[in-house]
Coordinates of C-alpha atoms and ligand atoms in Angstrom, one line a residue:
M890 CA 0.0 0.0 0.0
N891 CA 1.2 3.4 -0.9
T892 CA 1.5 5.3 2.5
T893 CA 1.9 8.7 1.0
S894 CA -1.5 8.5 -0.7
E895 CA -4.5 10.3 0.7
F896 CA -6.5 7.2 0.0
W897 CA -6.5 3.7 1.3
D898 CA -8.4 2.3 -1.6
K899 CA -8.4 4.9 -4.4
S900 CA -10.7 2.8 -6.6
A901 CA -13.4 2.8 -4.0
E902 CA -12.9 6.3 -2.4
D903 CA -12.0 8.5 -5.4
L904 CA -14.7 7.8 -8.0
S905 CA -17.4 9.9 -9.6
R906 CA -21.0 9.7 -8.2
E907 CA -22.0 8.1 -11.5
D908 CA -19.6 5.2 -11.2
L909 CA -20.4 4.8 -7.6
E910 CA -24.1 4.4 -8.3
A911 CA -23.4 2.0 -11.2
L912 CA -21.3 -0.1 -8.8
Q913 CA -24.0 0.1 -6.1
L914 CA -26.7 -1.1 -8.5
S915 CA -24.9 -4.1 -9.7
R916 CA -23.9 -5.0 -6.1
L917 CA -27.6 -4.5 -5.0
Q918 CA -28.8 -6.7 -7.7
S919 CA -26.4 -9.5 -6.8
T920 CA -27.3 -9.1 -3.1
L921 CA -31.0 -9.5 -3.9
E922 CA -30.3 -12.6 -5.9
R923 CA -28.2 -13.9 -3.0
V924 CA -30.6 -13.3 -0.2
M925 CA -33.1 -15.6 -1.9
R926 CA -31.0 -18.4 -0.7
S927 CA -32.1 -17.8 2.9
P928 CA -35.3 -19.2 4.3
F929 CA -36.2 -15.8 5.7
Y930 CA -35.9 -13.8 2.5
S931 CA -37.3 -16.3 0.2
R932 CA -40.4 -16.5 2.3
R933 CA -40.6 -12.6 2.8
F934 CA -40.3 -11.9 -0.9
A935 CA -42.8 -14.6 -1.8
E936 CA -45.3 -13.1 0.8
T937 CA -44.9 -9.6 -0.4
G938 CA -44.7 -10.4 -4.1
F939 CA -41.4 -8.7 -4.4
R940 CA -39.1 -9.9 -7.3
P941 CA -35.4 -9.2 -7.2
D942 CA -35.3 -8.8 -10.9
A943 CA -37.7 -5.8 -10.5
V944 CA -34.8 -3.7 -9.4
T945 CA -33.2 -2.2 -12.6
H946 CA -32.5 1.2 -11.2
M947 CA -31.4 2.5 -7.7
S948 CA -34.7 4.2 -7.4
D949 CA -36.4 0.7 -7.5
A950 CA -34.9 0.0 -4.2
R951 CA -37.9 1.6 -2.5
S952 CA -40.0 -1.5 -3.4
I953 CA -37.7 -3.9 -1.5
P954 CA -39.4 -5.0 1.8
F955 CA -37.8 -3.8 5.1
T956 CA -36.1 -6.0 7.5
T957 CA -36.5 -5.2 11.3
K958 CA -34.6 -6.4 14.4
Q959 CA -37.7 -8.4 15.3
D960 CA -37.3 -10.3 12.0
L961 CA -33.8 -11.1 13.0
R962 CA -34.9 -12.3 16.4
D963 CA -37.8 -14.3 15.0
S964 CA -35.4 -16.1 12.6
F965 CA -32.6 -16.6 15.2
P966 CA -30.1 -18.1 14.7
Y967 CA -29.8 -19.2 11.1
G968 CA -32.8 -18.0 9.3
L969 CA -30.9 -15.3 7.2
L970 CA -27.9 -17.5 6.3
C971 CA -27.0 -17.6 2.6
E972 CA -24.1 -19.9 3.0
P973 CA -23.7 -23.5 4.3
R974 CA -22.5 -23.7 7.9
D975 CA -19.1 -25.0 7.0
R976 CA -18.3 -21.8 5.1
L977 CA -18.7 -19.6 8.3
A978 CA -15.8 -18.3 10.1
R979 CA -17.2 -16.2 12.9
M980 CA -20.3 -14.9 14.8
H981 CA -20.9 -11.7 16.7
A982 CA -23.9 -10.5 18.5
S983 CA -25.4 -7.1 19.1
S984 CA -24.9 -5.6 22.6
G985 CA -28.5 -6.2 23.4
T986 CA -29.0 -2.9 25.3
T987 CA -32.5 -3.1 24.0
G988 CA -33.8 -6.7 24.4
Q989 CA -32.7 -10.2 23.2
S990 CA -29.6 -10.1 21.0
V991 CA -29.2 -11.2 17.5
A992 CA -26.5 -13.3 15.8
I993 CA -24.5 -12.2 12.9
F994 CA -22.3 -14.6 10.9
Y995 CA -19.3 -13.9 8.6
T996 CA -17.3 -16.0 6.0
K997 CA -13.6 -15.6 5.8
T998 CA -14.2 -13.2 2.9
D999 CA -16.7 -11.2 4.9
L1000 CA -14.0 -10.8 7.6
Q1001 CA -11.5 -9.6 5.1
T1002 CA -13.9 -7.2 3.5
W1003 CA -14.8 -5.8 7.0
A1004 CA -11.2 -5.5 8.1
D1005 CA -10.4 -3.6 4.9
L1006 CA -13.3 -1.2 5.5
V1007 CA -12.2 -0.4 9.0
A1008 CA -8.6 0.1 7.7
R1009 CA -10.0 2.5 5.1
C1010 CA -11.8 4.4 7.8
M1011 CA -8.7 4.8 10.0
Y1012 CA -6.5 5.6 7.1
M1013 CA -8.8 8.4 6.0
T1014 CA -8.2 10.2 9.4
G1015 CA -4.4 10.0 9.1
A1016 CA -3.5 6.7 10.9
R1017 CA -0.6 5.1 9.1
P1018 CA 1.5 2.0 9.2
G1019 CA 4.1 2.4 12.0
D1020 CA 1.6 4.0 14.4
T1021 CA 0.7 2.3 17.7
F1022 CA -3.0 1.5 18.1
Q1023 CA -4.5 0.8 21.5
N1024 CA -8.0 -0.6 21.4
L1025 CA -9.8 0.2 24.8
S1026 CA -12.9 -1.4 23.6
G1027 CA -14.5 -4.6 25.0
Y1028 CA -13.6 -7.6 22.9
G1029 CA -15.7 -10.8 22.6
L1030 CA -19.0 -10.7 21.0
F1031 CA -19.0 -6.9 20.8
T1032 CA -17.8 -6.0 17.3
G1033 CA -15.8 -3.0 18.5
G1034 CA -13.0 -5.3 19.7
L1035 CA -12.1 -7.6 17.0
G1036 CA -13.5 -5.3 14.3
F1037 CA -10.9 -2.6 15.1
Q1038 CA -8.3 -5.1 15.9
Y1039 CA -8.4 -6.7 12.4
G1040 CA -8.8 -3.3 10.7
A1041 CA -5.7 -1.9 12.5
E1042 CA -3.6 -5.0 11.7
R1043 CA -4.7 -4.7 8.1
L1044 CA -3.6 -1.1 8.1
G1045 CA -0.3 -2.0 9.4
M1046 CA -0.2 -0.5 12.9
L1047 CA 1.3 -2.1 16.0
T1048 CA -1.8 -3.1 17.9
I1049 CA -2.3 -3.3 21.6
P1050 CA -5.6 -5.2 22.3
A1051 CA -6.0 -3.7 25.7
G1052 CA -9.7 -4.4 26.0
A1053 CA -12.2 -2.4 28.2
G1054 CA -11.8 -1.3 31.8
N1055 CA -8.4 -1.6 33.7
S1056 CA -7.9 2.2 33.7
K1057 CA -4.6 2.3 35.3
R1058 CA -3.1 -0.4 33.2
Q1059 CA -4.4 1.5 30.1
I1060 CA -2.5 4.6 31.1
Q1061 CA 0.6 2.6 31.7
L1062 CA 0.3 0.9 28.3
M1063 CA -0.1 4.3 26.6
R1064 CA 3.2 5.4 28.3
D1065 CA 5.2 2.3 27.8
F1066 CA 4.5 2.0 24.1
S1067 CA 3.9 5.6 23.1
T1068 CA 0.4 4.8 21.9
N1069 CA -0.7 7.5 19.4
V1070 CA -3.9 6.1 18.1
I1071 CA -6.8 4.8 20.2
H1072 CA -10.3 3.4 19.9
I1073 CA -12.6 3.9 22.9
I1074 CA -16.3 4.4 23.7
P1075 CA -17.2 8.0 24.8
S1076 CA -18.4 7.2 28.2
F1077 CA -15.2 5.3 29.1
A1078 CA -13.1 8.2 27.6
L1079 CA -14.9 10.5 29.9
L1080 CA -14.4 8.3 33.0
L1081 CA -10.8 7.8 32.2
M1082 CA -10.2 11.5 32.4
D1083 CA -10.7 11.3 36.2
V1084 CA -8.2 8.4 36.5
F1085 CA -5.6 10.5 34.6
K1086 CA -6.1 13.3 37.1
E1087 CA -5.8 11.0 40.1
Q1088 CA -2.7 9.5 38.7
G1089 CA -1.2 13.0 38.0
V1090 CA -0.7 12.1 34.3
D1091 CA -1.3 14.9 31.8
P1092 CA -2.0 13.3 28.5
R1093 CA -0.9 16.4 26.6
E1094 CA 2.4 16.4 28.2
D1095 CA 3.2 12.9 29.1
L1096 CA 1.7 10.8 26.2
S1097 CA 1.9 10.7 22.5
L1098 CA -1.8 10.5 21.6
K1099 CA -2.9 12.1 18.3
I1100 CA -6.0 10.4 17.0
A1101 CA -9.1 8.8 18.7
F1102 CA -11.9 6.9 17.1
I1103 CA -14.9 7.3 19.3
G1104 CA -18.3 5.8 18.8
A1105 CA -20.6 2.8 19.5
E1106 CA -22.9 5.1 21.6
P1107 CA -24.3 8.5 21.1
Y1108 CA -22.3 11.6 22.3
S1109 CA -22.6 15.3 21.7
E1110 CA -20.3 17.8 20.0
E1111 CA -19.6 19.2 23.6
V1112 CA -18.2 15.8 24.7
R1113 CA -15.9 15.8 21.6
K1114 CA -14.7 19.2 22.7
R1115 CA -14.0 18.0 26.2
L1116 CA -12.1 15.0 25.1
E1117 CA -10.0 16.8 22.4
D1118 CA -9.0 19.5 24.9
F1119 CA -8.1 17.1 27.7
Y1120 CA -6.3 14.4 25.7
G1121 CA -4.8 16.7 23.1
I1122 CA -6.2 14.6 20.3
K1123 CA -8.4 14.8 17.2
V1124 CA -11.6 12.8 17.9
Y1125 CA -13.3 11.1 14.9
N1126 CA -16.8 9.8 15.2
S1127 CA -17.2 6.2 14.3
Y1128 CA -20.6 4.6 13.6
G1129 CA -21.4 0.9 13.1
L1130 CA -23.8 -1.8 14.2
S1131 CA -23.4 -5.6 14.3
E1132 CA -26.1 -6.1 11.7
M1133 CA -23.9 -4.2 9.2
N1134 CA -20.7 -6.0 10.4
G1135 CA -19.9 -3.6 13.2
P1136 CA -17.5 -0.6 13.0
G1137 CA -16.6 0.7 9.5
V1138 CA -20.0 1.6 8.4
G1139 CA -19.8 5.4 8.9
F1140 CA -16.7 7.4 9.8
E1141 CA -15.6 11.0 9.9
C1142 CA -13.0 12.3 7.6
P1143 CA -10.4 15.0 8.6
Q1144 CA -13.2 17.6 8.1
Q1145 CA -14.9 16.2 11.3
N1146 CA -18.3 17.1 9.9
G1147 CA -20.5 14.1 9.5
M1148 CA -19.7 10.5 8.9
H1149 CA -19.1 9.2 5.4
I1150 CA -21.1 6.0 4.7
W1151 CA -19.1 3.7 2.4
E1152 CA -21.7 3.5 -0.4
D1153 CA -19.7 1.0 -2.4
S1154 CA -20.4 -1.4 0.6
Y1155 CA -23.7 -0.1 2.0
M1156 CA -26.9 1.4 0.6
V1157 CA -28.1 4.2 2.8
E1158 CA -31.5 5.7 3.1
I1159 CA -33.3 7.9 5.6
V1160 CA -37.0 7.3 6.0
D1161 CA -39.9 8.8 8.0
P1162 CA -40.2 6.3 10.9
K1163 CA -44.0 6.5 10.7
T1164 CA -44.8 6.5 7.0
L1165 CA -41.6 4.7 6.0
E1166 CA -41.3 7.0 3.0
P1167 CA -37.9 8.4 2.2
V1168 CA -37.2 12.0 3.4
P1169 CA -35.2 14.5 1.5
D1170 CA -31.5 15.1 2.3
G1171 CA -31.1 17.3 5.3
Q1172 CA -34.2 16.0 7.0
Y1173 CA -34.0 13.8 10.1
G1174 CA -35.4 10.3 10.0
E1175 CA -34.6 6.6 10.6
L1176 CA -31.5 5.3 9.0
V1177 CA -32.1 2.3 6.8
M1178 CA -29.2 0.2 5.5
T1179 CA -28.5 -2.6 3.1
T1180 CA -25.2 -4.6 2.9
L1181 CA -23.9 -4.7 -0.6
R1182 CA -21.0 -7.0 -0.3
R1183 CA -21.8 -9.5 2.4
E1184 CA -21.7 -13.3 1.7
A1185 CA -22.9 -15.2 4.8
M1186 CA -25.7 -12.8 5.9
P1187 CA -26.7 -10.0 3.6
I1188 CA -29.4 -7.9 5.1
V1189 CA -31.6 -5.6 3.0
R1190 CA -33.3 -2.4 4.0
Y1191 CA -32.5 -2.8 7.6
R1192 CA -34.4 -0.4 10.0
T1193 CA -31.6 0.6 12.3
K1194 CA -33.9 2.7 14.6
D1195 CA -31.1 5.2 14.7
L1196 CA -32.1 8.7 14.0
T1197 CA -30.0 11.0 11.9
R1198 CA -30.0 12.8 8.5
I1199 CA -28.0 12.9 5.3
L1200 CA -25.9 16.1 5.3
P1201 CA -26.6 17.7 2.0
G1202 CA -23.8 18.9 -0.4
P1203 CA -20.4 17.6 -1.1
C1204 CA -17.7 17.1 1.5
P1205 CA -14.6 19.3 1.0
C1206 CA -12.5 16.2 1.3
G1207 CA -13.7 15.2 -2.1
R1208 CA -15.1 11.9 -1.4
V1209 CA -18.5 11.4 -3.1
H1210 CA -19.8 9.0 -0.4
R1211 CA -22.6 10.7 1.4
R1212 CA -22.4 11.8 5.0
I1213 CA -24.7 11.2 7.9
D1214 CA -25.0 13.5 10.8
R1215 CA -24.2 12.7 14.4
I1216 CA -26.8 10.0 15.7
Q1217 CA -29.5 11.8 17.7
G1218 CA -30.2 8.5 19.5
R1219 CA -32.3 5.5 18.8
S1220 CA -36.0 5.9 18.4
D1221 CA -36.2 3.6 21.4
D1222 CA -34.2 6.0 23.6
M1223 CA -36.6 8.9 23.2
F1224 CA -38.8 9.4 26.3
I1225 CA -41.8 11.4 26.8
I1226 CA -42.2 13.3 30.0
K1227 CA -45.1 15.7 30.8
G1228 CA -45.9 15.6 27.2
V1229 CA -42.5 16.6 26.0
N1230 CA -40.3 14.4 23.8
V1231 CA -36.7 14.2 25.0
F1232 CA -33.5 12.5 23.8
P1233 CA -30.9 11.9 26.5
I1234 CA -28.3 13.6 24.1
Q1235 CA -30.1 16.9 24.6
V1236 CA -29.5 16.7 28.2
E1237 CA -25.8 15.9 27.6
Q1238 CA -25.4 18.8 25.4
V1239 CA -26.5 21.2 28.1
L1240 CA -24.5 19.5 30.9
M1241 CA -21.2 19.2 29.1
N1242 CA -21.3 23.0 28.3
I1243 CA -21.1 23.8 32.0
P1244 CA -17.5 23.6 33.1
E1245 CA -18.3 22.7 36.8
V1246 CA -20.2 19.6 35.6
G1247 CA -18.1 16.4 35.7
N1248 CA -18.1 13.6 33.2
N1249 CA -20.8 11.2 34.4
Y1250 CA -24.5 11.8 34.6
V1251 CA -27.7 9.8 34.7
I1252 CA -31.3 10.7 34.0
V1253 CA -34.0 9.1 36.2
L1254 CA -37.6 9.2 35.4
R1255 CA -40.0 8.6 38.3
R1256 CA -43.7 8.4 38.9
E1257 CA -45.2 9.4 42.2
N1258 CA -49.0 9.8 42.8
N1259 CA -49.4 9.7 39.0
I1260 CA -47.1 12.6 38.5
D1261 CA -44.0 12.1 36.4
D1262 CA -40.7 13.5 37.5
M1263 CA -37.5 13.8 35.8
I1264 CA -34.3 13.9 37.9
V1265 CA -30.9 14.8 36.4
R1266 CA -28.0 13.5 38.6
V1267 CA -24.7 15.0 37.7
E1268 CA -21.3 14.6 39.1
V1269 CA -19.5 17.9 39.8
T1270 CA -15.8 18.3 39.0
D1271 CA -13.2 18.0 41.6
R1272 CA -12.3 21.6 41.0
I1273 CA -15.3 22.9 43.0
F1274 CA -15.5 22.6 46.7
V1275 CA -18.2 20.2 47.7
E1276 CA -18.4 22.0 51.1
D1277 CA -19.4 25.4 49.5
M1278 CA -23.2 25.2 49.8
R1279 CA -23.9 28.5 48.2
L1280 CA -21.8 27.7 45.1
L1281 CA -23.4 24.3 44.8
H1282 CA -26.8 25.8 45.1
R1283 CA -26.0 28.3 42.3
L1284 CA -24.7 25.5 40.1
Q1285 CA -27.8 23.5 40.6
Q1286 CA -30.0 26.5 39.6
R1287 CA -27.9 27.1 36.6
I1288 CA -28.2 23.5 35.4
A1289 CA -31.9 23.6 35.9
R1290 CA -32.3 26.9 34.0
D1291 CA -30.2 25.7 31.1
L1292 CA -32.0 22.4 30.9
K1293 CA -35.3 24.2 30.9
S1294 CA -34.4 26.5 28.0
E1295 CA -33.4 23.4 26.0
L1296 CA -36.2 21.0 27.0
L1297 CA -39.0 23.4 27.9
L1298 CA -39.5 21.6 31.2
T1299 CA -37.8 21.9 34.5
P1300 CA -36.1 18.7 35.8
K1301 CA -35.0 18.3 39.4
V1302 CA -31.2 18.6 39.5
E1303 CA -29.1 16.5 42.0
L1304 CA -25.4 17.1 42.4
A1305 CA -23.2 14.2 43.1
E1306 CA -19.6 14.0 44.3
P1307 CA -16.9 13.2 41.7
N1308 CA -16.7 9.5 40.9
S1309 CA -19.9 8.7 42.9
L1310 CA -22.3 7.7 40.1
P1311 CA -22.4 4.1 38.8
K1312 CA -19.9 3.4 36.0
S1313 CA -20.4 0.7 33.4
E1314 CA -17.8 -1.1 31.6
G1315 CA -19.6 -1.4 28.2
K1316 CA -22.0 1.1 26.8
A1317 CA -23.2 3.6 29.4
V1318 CA -26.7 3.4 30.9
R1319 CA -27.8 7.1 30.9
L1320 CA -31.5 6.7 31.4
L1321 CA -33.3 4.9 34.2
D1322 CA -36.9 4.9 33.5
Q1323 CA -38.5 3.8 36.8
R1324 CA -41.9 4.6 35.7
K1325 CA -42.5 1.2 34.1
L1326 CA -41.5 -0.7 37.2
Ligands
LIG1605 P1 -24.1 -2.9 18.5 O1 -24.6 -3.6 17.3 O2 -24.4 -3.6 19.8 O3 -22.7 -2.6 18.4 O4 -24.9 -1.5 18.6 C1 -25.0 -0.7 17.5 C2 -25.8 0.5 17.9 O5 -24.9 1.4 18.7 C3 -26.2 1.4 16.7 O6 -27.4 0.9 16.2 C4 -26.3 2.7 17.4 O7 -27.6 2.8 18.1 C5 -25.2 2.7 18.5 N1 -24.0 3.4 17.9 C6 -22.9 2.9 17.3 N2 -22.1 3.9 16.9 C7 -22.6 5.0 17.2 C8 -22.1 6.4 17.2 N3 -21.0 6.8 16.6 N4 -23.0 7.4 17.6 C9 -24.2 7.1 18.2 N5 -24.6 5.8 18.3 C10 -23.9 4.8 17.9
LIG1606 ZN1 -15.1 14.1 3.9

């Protein structure tokens, strides 16, 4: 591979929109032929009267039936397989934060294609052979472990498969091996800041970090700012889901403005979650994705439940692959309190703009005497004196006021001491809805 080039895979990254769409169409057509091998799709297509040969133009994709997570659960574990069992090389499972998990299978070729996509993403941000990559993500069934591991090896970096947790050891590894590229989920990156402070290690002074890939859960632009300032790094948003392999689906380029979806490998659509009709670029809706290169378990028009929009217009980096905006949250995460629709990320945006607010928070919804209450529990930074009641009271009022102007309702704000709220090793649990209990 030519390490001075701007592109990892010039033929896939640097092509005209016209050529990209022609490639997409032929890959979509062969995917539709292929999925007919699976019990699930042959039945679904027969039931709905959909014929793969009806797709002769990309706009015909709108007639393909959708696939939902429930479909994957109902046909667990092998209902979507398009290859015999002896051609399978690996399985992964979704994190199951929202119910029973689903199983995803890969052939050897699928694993290679995936590793190459992840390498393409990382290379785009400036990671190069010779860099030292530490993966602070959970391994095992979660795709963020092995997905990044194989991608980083493919790119040619020295890899440190550190795994999640073990904060002090992580810092030691970063020092010992001059780690300069990391992958980490946002909630862990925030928690780790406190450990750095406790250890008296200043990442800007004492480490060699330059690039971080951060994703797997929603986070706000404010959190990106905090992390970039503290660690002295560039943070690139990374989006993926097990159903579409895992990481490598959407990734930010050096512009840090929206995540390019690799459209030679995935077809991307945004639909109105109620009508399921496509919405114009720029408008928010549910992300729907189709694998275009998968052998073992291709999935078509998958309703991800993730809410985002296509960013209109070309990216200054020159890649024609369209970009999606930061994920607002999953449609399942939105909660309704006193008639107001709220996404946890809106709360985060407000909190992380207040310097005295620490890096961990949780939203609790309660119902007492038929009245709903929203409580926002936030850790304060260790810079403020927990003994100073007046100061704390003023901070509490400011948080409540700022939240009110964003959400149009006044939550109760509870301040907590640094490091006192529960931490989780995997994806953070930011919302406790105790109304359903
Ligand atoms: P899993 O398949 O268990 O890894 O979970 C995938 C889900 O994680 C996606 O459907 C999103 O809801 C969430 N997710 C992954 N990456 C991001 C990201 N960069 N921003 C927001 N949410 C993300
Ligand atoms: Zn770009």
